[in-house]
Coordinates of C-alpha atoms in Angstrom, one line a residue:
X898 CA 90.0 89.6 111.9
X899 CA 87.8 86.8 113.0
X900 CA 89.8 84.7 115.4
X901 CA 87.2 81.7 114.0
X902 CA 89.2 81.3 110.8
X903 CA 92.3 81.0 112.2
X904 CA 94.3 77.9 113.6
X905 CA 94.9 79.8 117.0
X906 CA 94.1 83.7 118.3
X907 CA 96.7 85.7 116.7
X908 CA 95.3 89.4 117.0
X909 CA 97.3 92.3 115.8
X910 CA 96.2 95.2 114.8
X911 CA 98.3 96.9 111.4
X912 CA 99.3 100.5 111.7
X913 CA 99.1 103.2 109.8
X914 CA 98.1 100.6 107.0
X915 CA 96.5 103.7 104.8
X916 CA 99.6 105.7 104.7
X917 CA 101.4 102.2 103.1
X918 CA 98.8 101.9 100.8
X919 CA 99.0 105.3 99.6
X920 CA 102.7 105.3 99.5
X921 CA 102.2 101.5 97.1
X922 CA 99.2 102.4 95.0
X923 CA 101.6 103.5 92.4
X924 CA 104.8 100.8 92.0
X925 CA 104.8 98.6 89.2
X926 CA 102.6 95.7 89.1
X927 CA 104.6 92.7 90.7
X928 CA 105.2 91.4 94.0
X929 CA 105.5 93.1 97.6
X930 CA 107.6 91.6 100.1
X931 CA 106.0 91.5 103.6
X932 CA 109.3 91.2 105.2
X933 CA 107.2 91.0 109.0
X934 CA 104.0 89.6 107.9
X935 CA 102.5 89.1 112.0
X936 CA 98.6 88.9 112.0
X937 CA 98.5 90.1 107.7
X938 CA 96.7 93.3 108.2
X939 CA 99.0 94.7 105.7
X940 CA 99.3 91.9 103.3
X941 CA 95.5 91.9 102.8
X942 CA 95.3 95.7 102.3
X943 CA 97.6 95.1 99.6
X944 CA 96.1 92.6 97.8
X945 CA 92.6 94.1 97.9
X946 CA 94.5 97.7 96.7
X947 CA 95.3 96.3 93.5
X948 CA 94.7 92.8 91.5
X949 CA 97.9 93.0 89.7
X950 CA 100.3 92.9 92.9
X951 CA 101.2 89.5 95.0
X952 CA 102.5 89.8 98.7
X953 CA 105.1 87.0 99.7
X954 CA 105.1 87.0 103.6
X955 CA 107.5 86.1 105.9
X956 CA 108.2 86.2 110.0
X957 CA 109.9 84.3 112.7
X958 CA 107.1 83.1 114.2
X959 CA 105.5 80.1 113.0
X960 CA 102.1 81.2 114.5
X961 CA 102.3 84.4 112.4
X962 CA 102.5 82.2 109.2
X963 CA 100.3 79.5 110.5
X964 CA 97.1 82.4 111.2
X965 CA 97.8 84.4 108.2
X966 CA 98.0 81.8 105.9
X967 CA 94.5 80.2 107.2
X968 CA 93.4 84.1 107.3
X969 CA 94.3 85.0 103.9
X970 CA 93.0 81.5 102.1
X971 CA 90.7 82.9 99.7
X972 CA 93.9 84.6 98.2
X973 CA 95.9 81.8 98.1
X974 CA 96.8 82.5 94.4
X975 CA 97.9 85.7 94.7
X976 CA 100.2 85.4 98.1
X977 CA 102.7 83.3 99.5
X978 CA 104.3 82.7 103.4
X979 CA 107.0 81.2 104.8
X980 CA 108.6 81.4 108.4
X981 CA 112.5 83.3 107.9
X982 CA 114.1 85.9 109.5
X983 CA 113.7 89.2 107.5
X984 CA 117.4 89.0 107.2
X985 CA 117.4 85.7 104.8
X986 CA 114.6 87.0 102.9
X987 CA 116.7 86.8 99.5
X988 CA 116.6 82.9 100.5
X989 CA 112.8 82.6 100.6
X990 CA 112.5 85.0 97.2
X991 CA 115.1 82.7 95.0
X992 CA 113.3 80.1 95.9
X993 CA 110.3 81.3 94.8
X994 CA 111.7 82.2 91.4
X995 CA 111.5 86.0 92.5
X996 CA 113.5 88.2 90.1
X997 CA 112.9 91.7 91.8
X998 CA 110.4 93.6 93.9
X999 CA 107.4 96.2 93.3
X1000 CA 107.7 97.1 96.9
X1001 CA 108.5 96.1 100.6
X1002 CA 107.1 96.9 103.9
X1003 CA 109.5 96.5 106.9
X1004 CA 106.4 96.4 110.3
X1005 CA 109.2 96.4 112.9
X1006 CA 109.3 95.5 117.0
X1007 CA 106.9 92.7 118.4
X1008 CA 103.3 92.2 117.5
X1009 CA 100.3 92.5 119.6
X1010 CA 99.8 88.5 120.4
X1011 CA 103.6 87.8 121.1
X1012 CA 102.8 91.0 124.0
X1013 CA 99.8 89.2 125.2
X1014 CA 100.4 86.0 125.5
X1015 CA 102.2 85.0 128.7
X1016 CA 104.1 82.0 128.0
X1017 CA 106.1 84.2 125.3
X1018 CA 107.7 86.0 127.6
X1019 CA 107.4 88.9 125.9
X1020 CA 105.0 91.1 128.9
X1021 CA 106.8 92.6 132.1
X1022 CA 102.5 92.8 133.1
X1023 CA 101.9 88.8 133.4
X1024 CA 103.9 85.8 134.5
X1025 CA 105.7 84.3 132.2
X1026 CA 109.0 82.2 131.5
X1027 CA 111.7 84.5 130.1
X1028 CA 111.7 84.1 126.6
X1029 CA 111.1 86.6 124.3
X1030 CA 112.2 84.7 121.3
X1031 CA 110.1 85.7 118.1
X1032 CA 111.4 82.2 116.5
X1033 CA 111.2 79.6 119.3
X1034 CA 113.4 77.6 117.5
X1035 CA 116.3 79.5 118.0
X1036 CA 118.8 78.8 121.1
X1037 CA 118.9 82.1 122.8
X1038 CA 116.5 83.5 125.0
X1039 CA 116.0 86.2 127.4
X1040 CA 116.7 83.8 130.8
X1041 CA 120.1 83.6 129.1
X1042 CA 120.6 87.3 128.8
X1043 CA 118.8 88.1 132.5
X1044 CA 120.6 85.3 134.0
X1045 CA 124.1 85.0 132.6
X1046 CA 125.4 88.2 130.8
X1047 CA 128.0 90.0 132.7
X1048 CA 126.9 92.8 134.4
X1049 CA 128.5 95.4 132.3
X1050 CA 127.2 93.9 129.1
X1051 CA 123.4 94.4 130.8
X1052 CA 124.0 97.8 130.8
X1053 CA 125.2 98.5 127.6
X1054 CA 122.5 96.5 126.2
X1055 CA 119.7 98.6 128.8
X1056 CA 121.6 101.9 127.9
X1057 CA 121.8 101.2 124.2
X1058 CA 118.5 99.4 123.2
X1059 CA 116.9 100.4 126.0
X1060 CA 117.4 104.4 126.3
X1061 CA 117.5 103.4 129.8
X1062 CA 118.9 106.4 132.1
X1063 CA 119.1 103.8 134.8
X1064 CA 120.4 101.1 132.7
X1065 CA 123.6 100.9 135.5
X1066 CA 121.2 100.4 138.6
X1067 CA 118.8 97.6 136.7
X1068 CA 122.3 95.8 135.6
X1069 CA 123.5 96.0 139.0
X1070 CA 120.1 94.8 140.7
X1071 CA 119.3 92.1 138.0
X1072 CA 122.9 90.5 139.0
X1073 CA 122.6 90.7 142.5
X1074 CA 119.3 89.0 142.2
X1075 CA 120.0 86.3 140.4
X1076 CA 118.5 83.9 139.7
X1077 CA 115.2 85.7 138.0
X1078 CA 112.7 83.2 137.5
X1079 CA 109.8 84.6 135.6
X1080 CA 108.9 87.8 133.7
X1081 CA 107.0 89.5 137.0
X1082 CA 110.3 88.8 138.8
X1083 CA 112.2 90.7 136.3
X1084 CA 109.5 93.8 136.3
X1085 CA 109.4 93.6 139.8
X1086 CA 113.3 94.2 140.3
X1087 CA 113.4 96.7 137.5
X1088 CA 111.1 98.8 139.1
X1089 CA 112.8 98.7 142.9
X1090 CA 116.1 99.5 141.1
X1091 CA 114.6 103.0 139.4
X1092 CA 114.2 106.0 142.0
X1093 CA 110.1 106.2 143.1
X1094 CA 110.1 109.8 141.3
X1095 CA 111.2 108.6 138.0
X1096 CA 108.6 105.6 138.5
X1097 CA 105.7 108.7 138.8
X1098 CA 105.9 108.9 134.9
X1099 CA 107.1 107.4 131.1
X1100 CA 104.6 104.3 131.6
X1101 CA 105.7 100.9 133.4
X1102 CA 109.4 101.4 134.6
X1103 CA 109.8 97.7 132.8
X1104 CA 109.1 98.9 129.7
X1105 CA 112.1 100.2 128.7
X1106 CA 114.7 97.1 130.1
X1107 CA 112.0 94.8 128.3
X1108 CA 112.4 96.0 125.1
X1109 CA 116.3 96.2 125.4
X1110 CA 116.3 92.7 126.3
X1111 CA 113.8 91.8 123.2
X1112 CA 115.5 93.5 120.7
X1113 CA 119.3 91.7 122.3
X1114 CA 117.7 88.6 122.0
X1115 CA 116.1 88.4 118.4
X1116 CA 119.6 90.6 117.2
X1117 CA 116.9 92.6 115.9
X1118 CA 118.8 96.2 114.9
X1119 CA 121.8 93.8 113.5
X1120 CA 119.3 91.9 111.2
X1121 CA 117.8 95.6 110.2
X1122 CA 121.2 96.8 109.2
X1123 CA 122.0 94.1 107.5
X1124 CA 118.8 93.2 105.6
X1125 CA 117.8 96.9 104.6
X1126 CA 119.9 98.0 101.9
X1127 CA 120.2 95.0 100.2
X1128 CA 115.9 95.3 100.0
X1129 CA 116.5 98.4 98.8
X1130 CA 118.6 96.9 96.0
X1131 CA 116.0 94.1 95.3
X1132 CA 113.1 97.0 94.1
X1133 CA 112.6 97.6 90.6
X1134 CA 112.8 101.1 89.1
X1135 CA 110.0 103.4 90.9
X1136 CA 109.1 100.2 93.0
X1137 CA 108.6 101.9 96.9
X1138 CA 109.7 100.7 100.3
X1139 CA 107.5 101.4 103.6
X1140 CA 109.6 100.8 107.1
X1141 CA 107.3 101.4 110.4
X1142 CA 109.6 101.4 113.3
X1143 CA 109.1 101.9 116.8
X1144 CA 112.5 102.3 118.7
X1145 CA 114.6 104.9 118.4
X1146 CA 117.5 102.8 117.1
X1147 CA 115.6 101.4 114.4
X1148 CA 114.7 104.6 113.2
X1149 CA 117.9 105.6 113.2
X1150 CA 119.3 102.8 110.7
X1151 CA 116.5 103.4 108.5
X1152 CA 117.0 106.6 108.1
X1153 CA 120.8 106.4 107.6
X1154 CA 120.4 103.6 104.9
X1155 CA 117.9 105.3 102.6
X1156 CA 120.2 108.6 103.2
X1157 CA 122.6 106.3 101.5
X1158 CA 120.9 105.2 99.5
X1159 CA 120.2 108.7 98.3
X1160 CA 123.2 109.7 98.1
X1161 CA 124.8 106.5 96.6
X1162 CA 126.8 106.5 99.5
X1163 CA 128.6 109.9 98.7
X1164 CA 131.4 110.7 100.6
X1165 CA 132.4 114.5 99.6
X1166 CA 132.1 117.3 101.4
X1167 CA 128.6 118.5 102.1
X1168 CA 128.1 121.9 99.8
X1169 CA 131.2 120.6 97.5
X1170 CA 129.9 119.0 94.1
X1171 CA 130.1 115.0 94.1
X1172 CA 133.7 113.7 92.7
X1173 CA 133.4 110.1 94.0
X1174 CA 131.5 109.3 91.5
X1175 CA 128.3 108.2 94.1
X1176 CA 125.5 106.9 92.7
X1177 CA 122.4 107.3 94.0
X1178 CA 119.5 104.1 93.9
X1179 CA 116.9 105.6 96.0
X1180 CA 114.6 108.6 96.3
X1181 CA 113.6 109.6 100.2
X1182 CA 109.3 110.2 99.9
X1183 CA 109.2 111.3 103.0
X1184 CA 112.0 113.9 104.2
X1185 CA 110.0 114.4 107.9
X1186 CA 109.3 111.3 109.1
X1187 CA 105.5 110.4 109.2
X1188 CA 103.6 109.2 112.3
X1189 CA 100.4 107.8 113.3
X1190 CA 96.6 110.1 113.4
X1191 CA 95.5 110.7 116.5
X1192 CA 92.2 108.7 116.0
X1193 CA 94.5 105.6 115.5
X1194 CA 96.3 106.2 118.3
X1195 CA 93.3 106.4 120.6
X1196 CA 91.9 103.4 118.4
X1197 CA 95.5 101.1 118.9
X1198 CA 97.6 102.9 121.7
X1199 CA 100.7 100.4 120.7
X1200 CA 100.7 102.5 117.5
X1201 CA 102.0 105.7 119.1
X1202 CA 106.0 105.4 119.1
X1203 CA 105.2 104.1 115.0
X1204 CA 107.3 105.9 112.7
X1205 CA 107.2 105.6 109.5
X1206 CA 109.7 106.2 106.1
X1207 CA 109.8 105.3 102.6
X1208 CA 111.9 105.0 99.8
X1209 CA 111.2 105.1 96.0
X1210 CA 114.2 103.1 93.8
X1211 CA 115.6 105.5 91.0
X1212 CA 116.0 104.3 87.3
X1213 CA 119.6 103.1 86.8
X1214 CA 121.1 102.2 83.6
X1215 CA 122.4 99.1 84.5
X1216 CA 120.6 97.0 87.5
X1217 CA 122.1 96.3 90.4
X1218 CA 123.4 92.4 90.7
X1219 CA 122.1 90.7 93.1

């Protein structure tokens, strides 16, 4: 991208934007919903893929929209952005007269630029003020959580989002410390609570506690659980899905809602026929889940924990209301 056309530098790289191409060279003409639009990458691959598809965009962060709308100009009459939540994304497509979808691509986690720049709050390697909202206009931010939560809610947040062996040491430290100030601060405390031979390996000690405390304050796996299915519902017959996740309890609700999905929410006895009368909206593409090449790994080394899962919707006889 060439920061030049842009209102501000908003760089992000797009992974494993082939594999999504592959996986949507085949849906019905129509539109794709890119539910977490960040610096485009995706949006334009899909718009230069095939002249009979149009990409509505939308993120929490006005920057996102701001860039790629400047960035993507020239298709201006094939694409559309607005700032939402991926969770009120039947909102933005009613109000574009939207009917149903040819596809959807779900680019979960934080993007490159929110990591980067300091005064999001986002990076446990520069100062910054403890933020970590991906739309500044909501009330919540990470200060709150470091600051105010109850100890035992920091560890079930650290232990949950986190995967955090330590999570009960980091709660206990980032209470008796209060108040953290800054980002560094908050790294800095992390790290003297985990045991020097743990801190020998698994990257920055931070990492983990930062992402815990990201995904608590942008309710990110909520939103996911509650936006997915109701995507799924939105595709039209052999329309596709593409989800990139990066955390292991993202991956876990996407693969639980297109197994639903599958199954039509089937509740029998597995290796008993189906009598509850299930039935099934969605095909699985992928049963093992597919991850990044090692060339873009070594190319984009944010890319490695990418996993990614798509869904094809099945012909029904009658369409799901929305």
């Amino acid at each position: 991208m060439n920061s030049q056309t842009v209102p501000f530098h908003y760089k992000h790289i797009s992974v494993m934007t082939e594999e999504i191409c592959n996986a949507l060279t085949d849906v019905p003409p129509g539109v794709i919903l890119d539910a977490t639009v960040g610096g485009g990458g995706h949006t334009q691959a899909v718009l230069e893929l095939r002249e009979d598809l149009t990409v509505i965009g939308i993120d929490r962060d006005k920057n996102a929209i701001e860039a790629t709308t400047a960035r993507l100009a020239k298709h201006k009459e094939r694409c559309s952005f607005r700032q939402s939540d991926f969770l009120d994304f039947e909102d933005v497509l009613n109000d574009l007269g939207v009917e149903a979808l040819s596809g959807f691509i779900f680019d979960l986690g934080v993007s490159s630029t929110q990591l980067d720049l300091a005064e999001r709050g986002f990076s446990y390697q520069q100062s910054g003020p403890l933020d970590m909202r991906m739309n500044e206009n909501q009330s919540l931010t990470a200060d709150e959580v470091v600051n105010e939560y109850p100890e035992s809610e920091l560890f079930q947040i650290l232990k949950n989002y986190g995967d955090e062996r330590f999570a009960r040491k980091i709660a206990e430290s980032i209470r008796k410390n209060r108040p953290i100030t800054d980002t560094v601060h908050l790294a800095e405390i992390v790290k003297s609570a985990i045991p020097a031979r743990a801190r020998r390996t698994g990257g920055h000690p931070a990492k983990r506690t930062f992402q815990a405390i990201r995904i608590e304050v942008n309710n990110e796996l909520e939103q996911l659980s509650k936006t997915l299915g109701v995507a799924i519902s939105w595709l039209t017959p052999d329309g596709r899905g593409a989800v990139l996740s990066y955390h292991s309890g993202e991956d876990q609700i996407v693969k639980q809602t297109f197994r639903n999905s599958e199954s039509g929410g089937c509740t029998c006895p597995q290796k008993l026929p189906c009598v509850c009368l299930a039935k099934p909206t969605g095909k699985i593409l992928n049963k093992k889940v597919i991850t990044p090449e090692e060339t873009e790994i070594v190319a984009n080394r944010r890319s490695s924990s990418a996993r990614l899962r798509l869904i094809q919707r099945l012909p029904t006889n009658s369409e799901d209301s929305k």
